[in-house]
Short mmCIF file of N, CA and C in Angstrom, two decimals:
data_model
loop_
_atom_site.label_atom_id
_atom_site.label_comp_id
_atom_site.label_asym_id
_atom_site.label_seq_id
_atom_site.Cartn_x
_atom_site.Cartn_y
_atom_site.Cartn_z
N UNK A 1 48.58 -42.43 -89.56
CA UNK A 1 48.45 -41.43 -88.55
C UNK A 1 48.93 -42.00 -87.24
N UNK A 2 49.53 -40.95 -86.46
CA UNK A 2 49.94 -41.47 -85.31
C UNK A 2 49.44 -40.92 -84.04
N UNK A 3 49.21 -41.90 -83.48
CA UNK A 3 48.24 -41.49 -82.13
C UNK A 3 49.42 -41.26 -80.80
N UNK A 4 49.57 -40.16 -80.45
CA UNK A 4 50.28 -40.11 -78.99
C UNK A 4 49.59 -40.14 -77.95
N UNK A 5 50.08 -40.57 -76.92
CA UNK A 5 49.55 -41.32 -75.59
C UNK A 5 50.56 -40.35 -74.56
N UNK A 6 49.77 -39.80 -73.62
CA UNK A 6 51.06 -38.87 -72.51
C UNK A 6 50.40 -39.87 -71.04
N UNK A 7 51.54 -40.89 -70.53
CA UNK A 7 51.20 -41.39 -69.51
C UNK A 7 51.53 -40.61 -68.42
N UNK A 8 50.68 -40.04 -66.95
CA UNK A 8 50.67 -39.43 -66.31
C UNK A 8 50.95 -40.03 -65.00
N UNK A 9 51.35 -40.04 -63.61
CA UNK A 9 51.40 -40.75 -62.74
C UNK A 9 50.38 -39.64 -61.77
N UNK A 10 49.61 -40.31 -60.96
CA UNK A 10 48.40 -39.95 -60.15
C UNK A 10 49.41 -39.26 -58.52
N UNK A 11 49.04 -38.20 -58.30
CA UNK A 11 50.05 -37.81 -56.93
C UNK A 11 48.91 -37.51 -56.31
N UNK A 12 48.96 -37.00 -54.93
CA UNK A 12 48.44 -36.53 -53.98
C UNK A 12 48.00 -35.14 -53.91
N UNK A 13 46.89 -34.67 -54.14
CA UNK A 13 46.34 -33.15 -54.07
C UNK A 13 45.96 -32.63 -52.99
N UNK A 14 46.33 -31.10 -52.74
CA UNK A 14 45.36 -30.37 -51.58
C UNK A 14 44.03 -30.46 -51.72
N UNK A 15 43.45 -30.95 -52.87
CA UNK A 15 41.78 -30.09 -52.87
C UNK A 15 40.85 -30.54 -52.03
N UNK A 16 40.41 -29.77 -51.58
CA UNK A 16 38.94 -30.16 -50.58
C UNK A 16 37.83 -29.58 -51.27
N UNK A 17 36.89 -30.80 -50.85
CA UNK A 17 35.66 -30.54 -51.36
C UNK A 17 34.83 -30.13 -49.96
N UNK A 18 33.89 -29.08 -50.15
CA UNK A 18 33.61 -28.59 -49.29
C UNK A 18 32.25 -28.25 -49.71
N UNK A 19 31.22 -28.46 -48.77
CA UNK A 19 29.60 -28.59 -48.54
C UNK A 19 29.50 -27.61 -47.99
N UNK A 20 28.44 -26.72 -48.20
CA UNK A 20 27.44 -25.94 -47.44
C UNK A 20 25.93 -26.41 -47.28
N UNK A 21 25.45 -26.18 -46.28
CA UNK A 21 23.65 -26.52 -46.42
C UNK A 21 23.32 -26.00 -45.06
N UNK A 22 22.01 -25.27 -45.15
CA UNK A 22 21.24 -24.52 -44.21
C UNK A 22 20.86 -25.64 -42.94
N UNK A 23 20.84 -24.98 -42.27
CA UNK A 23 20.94 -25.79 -41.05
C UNK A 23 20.02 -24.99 -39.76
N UNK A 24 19.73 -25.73 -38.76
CA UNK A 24 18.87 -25.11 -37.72
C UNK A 24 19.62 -25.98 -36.42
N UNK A 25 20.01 -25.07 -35.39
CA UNK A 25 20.31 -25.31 -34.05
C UNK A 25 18.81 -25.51 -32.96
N UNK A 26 18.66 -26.53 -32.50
CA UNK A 26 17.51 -26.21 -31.49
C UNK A 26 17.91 -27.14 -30.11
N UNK A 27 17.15 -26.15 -29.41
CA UNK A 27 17.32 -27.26 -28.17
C UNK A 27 16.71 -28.04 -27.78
N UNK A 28 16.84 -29.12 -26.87
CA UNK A 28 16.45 -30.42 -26.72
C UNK A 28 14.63 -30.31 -26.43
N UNK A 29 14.34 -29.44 -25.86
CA UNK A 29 12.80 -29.13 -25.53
C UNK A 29 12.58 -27.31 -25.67
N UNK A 30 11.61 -26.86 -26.55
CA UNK A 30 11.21 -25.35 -26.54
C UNK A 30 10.03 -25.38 -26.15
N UNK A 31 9.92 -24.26 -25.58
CA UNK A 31 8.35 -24.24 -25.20
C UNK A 31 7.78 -22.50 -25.37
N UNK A 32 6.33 -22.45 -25.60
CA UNK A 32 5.86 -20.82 -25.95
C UNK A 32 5.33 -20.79 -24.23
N UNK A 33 5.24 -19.98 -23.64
CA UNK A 33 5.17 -20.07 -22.66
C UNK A 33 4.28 -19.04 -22.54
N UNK A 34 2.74 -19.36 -22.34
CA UNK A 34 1.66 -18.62 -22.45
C UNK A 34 0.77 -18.51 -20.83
N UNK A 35 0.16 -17.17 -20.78
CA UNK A 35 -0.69 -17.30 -19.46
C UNK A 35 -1.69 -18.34 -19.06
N UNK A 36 -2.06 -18.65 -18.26
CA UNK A 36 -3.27 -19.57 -17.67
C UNK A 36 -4.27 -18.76 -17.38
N UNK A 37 -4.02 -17.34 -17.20
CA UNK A 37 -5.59 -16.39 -16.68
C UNK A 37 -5.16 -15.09 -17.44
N UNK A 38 -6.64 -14.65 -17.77
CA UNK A 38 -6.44 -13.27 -18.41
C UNK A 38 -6.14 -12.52 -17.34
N UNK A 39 -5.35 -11.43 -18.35
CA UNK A 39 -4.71 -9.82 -16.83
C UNK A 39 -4.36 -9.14 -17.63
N UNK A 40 -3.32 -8.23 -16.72
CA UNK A 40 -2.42 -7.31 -17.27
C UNK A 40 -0.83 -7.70 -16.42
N UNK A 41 0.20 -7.86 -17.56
CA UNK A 41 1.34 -7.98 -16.82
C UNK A 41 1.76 -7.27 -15.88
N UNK A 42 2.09 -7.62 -14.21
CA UNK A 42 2.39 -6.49 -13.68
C UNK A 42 3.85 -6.21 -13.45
N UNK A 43 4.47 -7.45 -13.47
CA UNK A 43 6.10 -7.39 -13.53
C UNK A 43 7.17 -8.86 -14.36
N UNK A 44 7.91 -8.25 -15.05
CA UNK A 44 8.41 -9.34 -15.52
C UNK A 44 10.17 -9.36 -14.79
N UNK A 45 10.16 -10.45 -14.78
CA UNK A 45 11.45 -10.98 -14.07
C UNK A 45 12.26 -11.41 -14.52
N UNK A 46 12.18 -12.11 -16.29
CA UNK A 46 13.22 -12.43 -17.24
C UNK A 46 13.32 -11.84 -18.03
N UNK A 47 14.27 -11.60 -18.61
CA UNK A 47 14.20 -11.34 -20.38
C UNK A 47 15.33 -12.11 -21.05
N UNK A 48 15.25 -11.72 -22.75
CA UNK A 48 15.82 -12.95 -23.26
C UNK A 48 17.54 -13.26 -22.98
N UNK A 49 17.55 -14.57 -23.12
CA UNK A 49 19.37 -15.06 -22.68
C UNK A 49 19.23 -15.05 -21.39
N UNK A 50 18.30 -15.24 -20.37
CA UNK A 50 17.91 -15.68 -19.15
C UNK A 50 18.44 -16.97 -18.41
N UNK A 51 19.27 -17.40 -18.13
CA UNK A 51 18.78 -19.07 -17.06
C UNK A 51 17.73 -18.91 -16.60
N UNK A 52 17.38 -20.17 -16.77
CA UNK A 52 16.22 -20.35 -15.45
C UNK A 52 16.09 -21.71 -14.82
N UNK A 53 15.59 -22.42 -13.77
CA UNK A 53 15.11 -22.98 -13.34
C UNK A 53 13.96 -23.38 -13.12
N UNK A 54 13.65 -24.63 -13.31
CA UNK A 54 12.34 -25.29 -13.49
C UNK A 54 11.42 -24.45 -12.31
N UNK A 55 10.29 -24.12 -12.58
CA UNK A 55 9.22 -23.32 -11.40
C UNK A 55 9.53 -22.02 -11.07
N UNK A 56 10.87 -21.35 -11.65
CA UNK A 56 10.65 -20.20 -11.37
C UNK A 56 9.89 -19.03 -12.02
N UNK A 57 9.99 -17.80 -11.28
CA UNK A 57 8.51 -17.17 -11.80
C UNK A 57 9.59 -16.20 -12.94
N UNK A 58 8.39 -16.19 -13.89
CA UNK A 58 8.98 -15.42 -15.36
C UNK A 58 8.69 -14.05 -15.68
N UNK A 59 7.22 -13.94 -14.78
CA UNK A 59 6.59 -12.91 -14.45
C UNK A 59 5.18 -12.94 -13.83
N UNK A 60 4.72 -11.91 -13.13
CA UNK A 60 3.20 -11.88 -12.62
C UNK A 60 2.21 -10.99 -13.17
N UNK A 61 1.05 -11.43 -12.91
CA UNK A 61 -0.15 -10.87 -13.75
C UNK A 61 -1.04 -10.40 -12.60
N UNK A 62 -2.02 -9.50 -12.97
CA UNK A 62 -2.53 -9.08 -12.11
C UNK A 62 -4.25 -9.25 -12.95
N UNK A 63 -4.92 -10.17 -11.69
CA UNK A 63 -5.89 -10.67 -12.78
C UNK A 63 -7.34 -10.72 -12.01
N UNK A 64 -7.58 -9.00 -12.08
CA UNK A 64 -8.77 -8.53 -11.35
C UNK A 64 -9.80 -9.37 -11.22
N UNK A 65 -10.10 -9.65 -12.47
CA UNK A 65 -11.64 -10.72 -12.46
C UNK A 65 -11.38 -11.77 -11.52
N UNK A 66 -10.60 -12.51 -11.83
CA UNK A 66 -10.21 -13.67 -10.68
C UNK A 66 -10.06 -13.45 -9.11
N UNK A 67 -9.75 -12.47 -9.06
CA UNK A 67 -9.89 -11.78 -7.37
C UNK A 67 -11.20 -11.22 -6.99
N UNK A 68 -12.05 -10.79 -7.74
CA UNK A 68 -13.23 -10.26 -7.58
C UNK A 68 -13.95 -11.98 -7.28
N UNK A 69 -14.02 -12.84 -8.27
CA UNK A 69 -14.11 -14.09 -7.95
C UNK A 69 -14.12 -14.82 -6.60
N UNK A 70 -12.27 -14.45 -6.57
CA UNK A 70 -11.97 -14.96 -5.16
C UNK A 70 -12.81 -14.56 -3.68
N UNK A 71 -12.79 -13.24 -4.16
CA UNK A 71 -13.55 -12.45 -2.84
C UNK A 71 -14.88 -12.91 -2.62
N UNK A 72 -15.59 -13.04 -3.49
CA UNK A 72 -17.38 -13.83 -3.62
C UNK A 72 -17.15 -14.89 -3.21
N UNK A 73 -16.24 -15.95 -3.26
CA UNK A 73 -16.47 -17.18 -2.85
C UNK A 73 -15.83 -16.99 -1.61
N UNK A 74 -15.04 -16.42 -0.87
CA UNK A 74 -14.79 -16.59 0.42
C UNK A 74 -16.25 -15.66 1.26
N UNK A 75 -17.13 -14.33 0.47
CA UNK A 75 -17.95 -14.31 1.36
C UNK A 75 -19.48 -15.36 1.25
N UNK A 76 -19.68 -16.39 0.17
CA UNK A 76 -19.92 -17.70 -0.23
C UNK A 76 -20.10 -18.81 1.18
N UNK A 77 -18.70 -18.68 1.10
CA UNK A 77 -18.01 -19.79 1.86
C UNK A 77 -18.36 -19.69 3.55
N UNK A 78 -18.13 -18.35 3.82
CA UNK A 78 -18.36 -17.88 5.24
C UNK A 78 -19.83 -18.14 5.53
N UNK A 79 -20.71 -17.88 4.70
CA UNK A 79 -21.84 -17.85 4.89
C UNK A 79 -22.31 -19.14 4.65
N UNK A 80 -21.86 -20.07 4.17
CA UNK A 80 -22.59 -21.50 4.22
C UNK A 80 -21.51 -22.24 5.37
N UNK A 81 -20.77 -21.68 5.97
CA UNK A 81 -20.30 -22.06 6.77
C UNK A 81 -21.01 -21.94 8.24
N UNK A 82 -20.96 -20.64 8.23
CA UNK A 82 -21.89 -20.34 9.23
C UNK A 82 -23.28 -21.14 9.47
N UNK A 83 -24.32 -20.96 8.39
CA UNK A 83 -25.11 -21.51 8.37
C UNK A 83 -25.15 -23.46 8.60
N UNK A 84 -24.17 -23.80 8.06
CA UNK A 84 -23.83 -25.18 8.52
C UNK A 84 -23.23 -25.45 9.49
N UNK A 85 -22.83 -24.90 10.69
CA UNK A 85 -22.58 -24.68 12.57
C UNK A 85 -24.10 -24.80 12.94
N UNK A 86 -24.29 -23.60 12.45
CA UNK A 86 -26.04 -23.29 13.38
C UNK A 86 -26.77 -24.33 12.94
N UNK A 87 -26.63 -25.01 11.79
CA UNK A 87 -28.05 -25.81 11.77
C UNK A 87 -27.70 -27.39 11.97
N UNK A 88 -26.03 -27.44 12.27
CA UNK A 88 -25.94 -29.07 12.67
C UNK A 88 -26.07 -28.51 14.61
N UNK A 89 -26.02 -27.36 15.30
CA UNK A 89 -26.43 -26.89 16.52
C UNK A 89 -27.99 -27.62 16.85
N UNK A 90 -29.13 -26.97 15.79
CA UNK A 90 -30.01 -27.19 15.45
C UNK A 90 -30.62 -28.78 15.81
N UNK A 91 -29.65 -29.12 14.81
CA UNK A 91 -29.94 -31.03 14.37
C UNK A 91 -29.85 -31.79 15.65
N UNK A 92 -28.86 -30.91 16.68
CA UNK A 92 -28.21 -31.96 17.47
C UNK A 92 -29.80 -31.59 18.96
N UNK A 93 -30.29 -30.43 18.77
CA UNK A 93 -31.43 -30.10 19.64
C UNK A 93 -32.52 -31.01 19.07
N UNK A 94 -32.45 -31.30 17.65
CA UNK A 94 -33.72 -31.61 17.17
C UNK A 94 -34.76 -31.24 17.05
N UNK A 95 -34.44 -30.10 16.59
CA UNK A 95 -35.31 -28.58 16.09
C UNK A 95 -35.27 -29.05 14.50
N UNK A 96 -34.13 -29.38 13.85
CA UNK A 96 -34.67 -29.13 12.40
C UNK A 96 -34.37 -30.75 11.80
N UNK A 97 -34.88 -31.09 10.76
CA UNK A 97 -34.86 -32.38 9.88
C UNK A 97 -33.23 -32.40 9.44
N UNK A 98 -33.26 -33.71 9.37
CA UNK A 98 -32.03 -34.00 8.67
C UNK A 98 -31.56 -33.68 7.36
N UNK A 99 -32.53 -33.69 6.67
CA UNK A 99 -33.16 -33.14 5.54
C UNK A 99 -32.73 -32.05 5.43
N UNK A 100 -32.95 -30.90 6.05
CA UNK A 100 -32.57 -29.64 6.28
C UNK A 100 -31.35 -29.52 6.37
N UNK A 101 -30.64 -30.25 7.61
CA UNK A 101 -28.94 -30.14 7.40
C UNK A 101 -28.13 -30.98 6.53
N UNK A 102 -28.90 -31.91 5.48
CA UNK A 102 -28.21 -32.47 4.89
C UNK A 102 -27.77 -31.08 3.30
N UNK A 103 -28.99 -30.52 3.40
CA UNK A 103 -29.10 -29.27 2.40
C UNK A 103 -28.00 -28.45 2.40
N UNK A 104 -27.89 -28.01 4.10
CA UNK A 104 -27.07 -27.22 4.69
C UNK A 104 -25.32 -27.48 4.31
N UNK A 105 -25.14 -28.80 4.51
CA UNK A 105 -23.78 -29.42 4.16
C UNK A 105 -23.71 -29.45 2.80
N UNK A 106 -24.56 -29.80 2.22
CA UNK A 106 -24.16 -29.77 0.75
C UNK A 106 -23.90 -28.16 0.04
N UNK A 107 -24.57 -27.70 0.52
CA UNK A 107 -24.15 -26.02 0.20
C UNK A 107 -22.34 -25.59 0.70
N UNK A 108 -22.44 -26.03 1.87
CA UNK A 108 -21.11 -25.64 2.74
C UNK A 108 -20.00 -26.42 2.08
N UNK A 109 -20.23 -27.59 1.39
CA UNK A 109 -19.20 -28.21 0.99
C UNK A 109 -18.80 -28.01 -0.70
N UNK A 110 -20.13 -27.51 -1.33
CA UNK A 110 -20.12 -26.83 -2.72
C UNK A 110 -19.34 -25.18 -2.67
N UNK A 111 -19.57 -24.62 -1.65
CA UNK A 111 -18.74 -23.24 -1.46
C UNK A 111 -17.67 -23.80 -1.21
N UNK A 112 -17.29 -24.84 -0.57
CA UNK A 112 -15.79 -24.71 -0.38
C UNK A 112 -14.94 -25.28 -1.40
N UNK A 113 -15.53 -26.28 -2.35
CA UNK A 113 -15.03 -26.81 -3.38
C UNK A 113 -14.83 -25.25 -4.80
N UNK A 114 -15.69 -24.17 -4.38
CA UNK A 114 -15.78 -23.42 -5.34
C UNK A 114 -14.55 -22.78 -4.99
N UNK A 115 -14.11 -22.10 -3.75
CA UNK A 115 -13.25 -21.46 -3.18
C UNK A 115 -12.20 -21.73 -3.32
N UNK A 116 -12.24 -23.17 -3.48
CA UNK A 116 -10.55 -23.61 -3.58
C UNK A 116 -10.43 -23.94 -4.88
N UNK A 117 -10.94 -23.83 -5.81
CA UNK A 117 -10.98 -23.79 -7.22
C UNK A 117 -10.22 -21.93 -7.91
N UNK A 118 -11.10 -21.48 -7.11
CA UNK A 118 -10.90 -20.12 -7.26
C UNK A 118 -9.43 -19.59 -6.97
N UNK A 119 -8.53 -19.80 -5.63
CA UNK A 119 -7.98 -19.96 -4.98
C UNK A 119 -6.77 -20.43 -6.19
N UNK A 120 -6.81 -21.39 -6.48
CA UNK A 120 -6.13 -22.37 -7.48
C UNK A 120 -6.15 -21.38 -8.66
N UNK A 121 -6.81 -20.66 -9.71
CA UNK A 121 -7.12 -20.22 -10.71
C UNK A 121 -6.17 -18.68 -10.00
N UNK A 122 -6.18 -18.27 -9.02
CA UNK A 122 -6.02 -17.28 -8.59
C UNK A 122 -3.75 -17.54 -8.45
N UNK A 123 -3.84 -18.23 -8.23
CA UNK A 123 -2.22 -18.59 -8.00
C UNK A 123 -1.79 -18.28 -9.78
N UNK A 124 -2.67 -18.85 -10.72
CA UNK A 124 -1.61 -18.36 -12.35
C UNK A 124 -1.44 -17.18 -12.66
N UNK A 125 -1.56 -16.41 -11.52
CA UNK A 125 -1.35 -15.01 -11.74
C UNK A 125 0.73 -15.13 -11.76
N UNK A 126 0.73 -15.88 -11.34
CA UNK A 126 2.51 -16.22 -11.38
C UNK A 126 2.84 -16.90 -12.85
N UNK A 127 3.90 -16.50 -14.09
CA UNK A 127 3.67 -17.26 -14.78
C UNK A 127 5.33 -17.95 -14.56
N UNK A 128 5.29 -19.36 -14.49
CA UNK A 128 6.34 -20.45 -14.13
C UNK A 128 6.77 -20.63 -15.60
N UNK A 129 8.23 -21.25 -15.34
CA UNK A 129 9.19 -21.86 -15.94
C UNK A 129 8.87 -23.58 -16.13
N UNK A 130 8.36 -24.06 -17.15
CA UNK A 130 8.23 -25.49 -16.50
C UNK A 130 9.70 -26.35 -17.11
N UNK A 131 10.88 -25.94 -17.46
CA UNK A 131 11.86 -26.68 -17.23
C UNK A 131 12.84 -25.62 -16.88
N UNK A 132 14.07 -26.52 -16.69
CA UNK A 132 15.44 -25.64 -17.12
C UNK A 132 15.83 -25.17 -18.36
N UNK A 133 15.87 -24.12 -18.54
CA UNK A 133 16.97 -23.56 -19.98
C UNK A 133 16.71 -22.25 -19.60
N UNK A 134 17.00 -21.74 -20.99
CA UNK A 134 17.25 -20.21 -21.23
C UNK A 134 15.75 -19.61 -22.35
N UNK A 135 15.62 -17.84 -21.76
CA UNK A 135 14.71 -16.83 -22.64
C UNK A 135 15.29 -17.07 -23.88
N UNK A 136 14.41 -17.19 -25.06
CA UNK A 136 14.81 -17.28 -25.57
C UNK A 136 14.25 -16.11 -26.86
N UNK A 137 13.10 -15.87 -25.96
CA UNK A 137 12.19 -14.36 -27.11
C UNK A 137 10.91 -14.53 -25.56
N UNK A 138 10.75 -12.96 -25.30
CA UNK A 138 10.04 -12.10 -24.59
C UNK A 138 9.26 -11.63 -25.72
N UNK A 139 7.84 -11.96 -25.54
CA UNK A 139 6.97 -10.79 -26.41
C UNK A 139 5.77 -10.07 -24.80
N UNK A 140 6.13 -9.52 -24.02
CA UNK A 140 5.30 -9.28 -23.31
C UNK A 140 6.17 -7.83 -22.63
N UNK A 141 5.45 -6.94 -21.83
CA UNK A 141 5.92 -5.74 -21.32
C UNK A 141 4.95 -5.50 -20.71
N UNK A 142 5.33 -4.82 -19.31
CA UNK A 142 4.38 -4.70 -17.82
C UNK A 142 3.26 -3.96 -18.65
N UNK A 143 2.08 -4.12 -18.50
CA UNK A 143 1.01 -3.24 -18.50
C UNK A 143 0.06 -3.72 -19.55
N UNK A 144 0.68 -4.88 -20.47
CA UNK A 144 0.28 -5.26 -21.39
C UNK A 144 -0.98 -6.40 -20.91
N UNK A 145 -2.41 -6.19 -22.19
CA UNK A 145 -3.22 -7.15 -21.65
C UNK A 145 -3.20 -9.11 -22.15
N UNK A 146 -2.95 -9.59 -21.34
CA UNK A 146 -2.48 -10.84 -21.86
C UNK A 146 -3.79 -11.70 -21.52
N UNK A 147 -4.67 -12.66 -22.56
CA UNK A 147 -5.21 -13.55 -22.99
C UNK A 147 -5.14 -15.06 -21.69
N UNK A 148 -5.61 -15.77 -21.72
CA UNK A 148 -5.56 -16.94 -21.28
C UNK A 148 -5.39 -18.31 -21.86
N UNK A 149 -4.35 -18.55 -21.80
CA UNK A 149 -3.69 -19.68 -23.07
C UNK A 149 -3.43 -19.14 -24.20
N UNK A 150 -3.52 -19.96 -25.70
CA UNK A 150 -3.22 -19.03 -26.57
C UNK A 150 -4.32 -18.72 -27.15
N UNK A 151 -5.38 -18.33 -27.14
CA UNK A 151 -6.50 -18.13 -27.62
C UNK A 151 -6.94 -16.40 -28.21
N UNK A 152 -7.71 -16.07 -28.91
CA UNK A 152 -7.85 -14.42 -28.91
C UNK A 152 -6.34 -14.24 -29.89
N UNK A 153 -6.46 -12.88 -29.59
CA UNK A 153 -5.01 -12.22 -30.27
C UNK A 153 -3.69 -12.31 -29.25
N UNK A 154 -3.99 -13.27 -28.20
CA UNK A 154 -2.35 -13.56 -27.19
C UNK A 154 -1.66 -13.73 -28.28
N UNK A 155 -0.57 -13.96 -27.56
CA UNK A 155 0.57 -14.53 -27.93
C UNK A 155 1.17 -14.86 -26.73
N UNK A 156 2.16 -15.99 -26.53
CA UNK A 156 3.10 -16.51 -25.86
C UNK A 156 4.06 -15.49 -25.49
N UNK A 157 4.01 -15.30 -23.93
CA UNK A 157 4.66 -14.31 -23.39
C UNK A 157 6.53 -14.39 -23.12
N UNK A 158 6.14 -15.42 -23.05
CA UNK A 158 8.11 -16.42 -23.52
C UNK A 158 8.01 -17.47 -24.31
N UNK A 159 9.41 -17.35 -24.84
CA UNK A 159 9.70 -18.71 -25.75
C UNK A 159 11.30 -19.14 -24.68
N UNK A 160 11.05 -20.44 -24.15
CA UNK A 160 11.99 -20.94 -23.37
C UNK A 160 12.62 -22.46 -24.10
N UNK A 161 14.06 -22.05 -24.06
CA UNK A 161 14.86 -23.14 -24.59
C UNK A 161 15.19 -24.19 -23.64
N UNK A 162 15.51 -25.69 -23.99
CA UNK A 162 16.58 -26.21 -22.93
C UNK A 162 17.58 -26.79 -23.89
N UNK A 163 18.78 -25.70 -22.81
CA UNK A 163 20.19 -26.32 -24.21
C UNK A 163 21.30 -27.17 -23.53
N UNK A 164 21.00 -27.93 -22.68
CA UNK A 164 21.84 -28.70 -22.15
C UNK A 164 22.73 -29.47 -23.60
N UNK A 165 21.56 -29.61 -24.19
CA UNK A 165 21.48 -30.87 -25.47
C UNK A 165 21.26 -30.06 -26.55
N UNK A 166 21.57 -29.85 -27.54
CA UNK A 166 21.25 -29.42 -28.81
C UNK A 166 20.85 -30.14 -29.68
N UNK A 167 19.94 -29.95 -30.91
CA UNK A 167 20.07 -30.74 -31.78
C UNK A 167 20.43 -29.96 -33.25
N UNK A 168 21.15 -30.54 -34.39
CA UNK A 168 21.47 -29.81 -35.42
C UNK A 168 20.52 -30.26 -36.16
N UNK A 169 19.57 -29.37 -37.32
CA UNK A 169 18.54 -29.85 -38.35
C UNK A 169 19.46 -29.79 -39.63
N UNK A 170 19.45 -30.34 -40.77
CA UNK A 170 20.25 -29.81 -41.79
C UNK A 170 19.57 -30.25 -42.68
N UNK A 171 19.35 -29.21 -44.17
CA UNK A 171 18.60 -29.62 -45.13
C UNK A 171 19.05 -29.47 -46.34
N UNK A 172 19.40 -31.16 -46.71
CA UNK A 172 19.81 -31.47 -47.85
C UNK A 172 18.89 -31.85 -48.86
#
C-alpha cells in the first residue's frame, strides 16, 4: 500500500480572531447624592448629563421642621441673652451671687451653641455637588418628600459621575 504525503507551504492569512466580553465604563469617583434634612424639594437646578462643579447647588429643600427649630432657638437665645446682660448688671451691683450668674451664662452659652447647631442643620436645605463631574440619574422632582440620608423609603436624589478618568471593567 502506498501512502501519499501532499507537502503544503504555510502563507500569510487575513483571519482575525476577534473577542467579545461585557464590559462596564465607570468613572473615576460616583457618588448617590442624598439629602442631609428631611423636606420637600423645592427646586432643582440639574438634571441628568449636567457639568458641575464641586459645591454647587443641585437643588433646594424646603425643610419646615428645621425652621420651626430655627425660630425657637433664636427666641431661646434672645432670652438667655437678655437675661445674661441683666444679671452680670446685677453681679457687678452685687445684688445677686455668682452662683446665680454663673447659671445665667451657662444657659446663654447652651442657647447659643443650640442656635448655631440649628443654623448649621438649617443650611442642608441646599443640596451640594461634592466633586466635579456630570448628572448622571435624577430620581427627585420639586414637591417630592425627601428623607434624610438614605434611610426610610429615600432614595438618592442624584447619582454624580467624575469622568475626567474612566475606568473600563471587563468580564472574562
Amino acid at each position: 500500500s502506498k501512502l501519499h504525503v501532499r507537502v503544503i507551504q504555510p502563507s500569510p492569512s487575513s483571519f482575525e480572531a476577534r473577542l467579545t466580553l461585557p464590559g462596564t465604563l465607570q468613572g473615576t469617583q460616583e457618588a448617590q447624592i442624598n439629602s442631609r434634612a428631611s423636606g420637600y424639594v423645592k427646586a432643582l437646578f440639574k438634571d441628568i448629563g449636567a457639568k458641575v462643579k464641586k459645591g454647587e447647588v443641585l437643588a433646594t429643600l424646603d425643610i419646615p421642621e428645621v425652621q420651626r427649630q430655627v425660630d425657637e432657638a433664636d427666641a431661646n437665645f434672645q432670652l438667655a441673652k437678655t437675661s445674661y446682660q441683666r444679671w452680670t448688671r446685677l453681679r457687678a451691683q452685687d445684688v445677686v451671687s455668682q452662683q446665680e450668674l454663673d447659671e445665667k451664662t451657662g444657659a446663654y452659652r447652651q442657647a447659643q451653641a443650640i442656635q448655631e447647631r440649628l443654623r448649621e442643620q438649617l443650611a442642608f436645605g441646599k443640596v451640594v455637588a461634592p466633586f466635579d463631574g456630570i448628572v448622571t440619574r435624577r430620581n427627585a422632582n420639586v414637591g417630592d418628600l425627601v428623607n434624610a440620608g438614605n434611610s426610610g423609603n429615600g432614595q438618592a436624589l442624584f447619582s454624580l459621575a467624575q469622568t475626567n478618568t474612566l475606568h473600563v471593567y471587563l468580564y472574562v
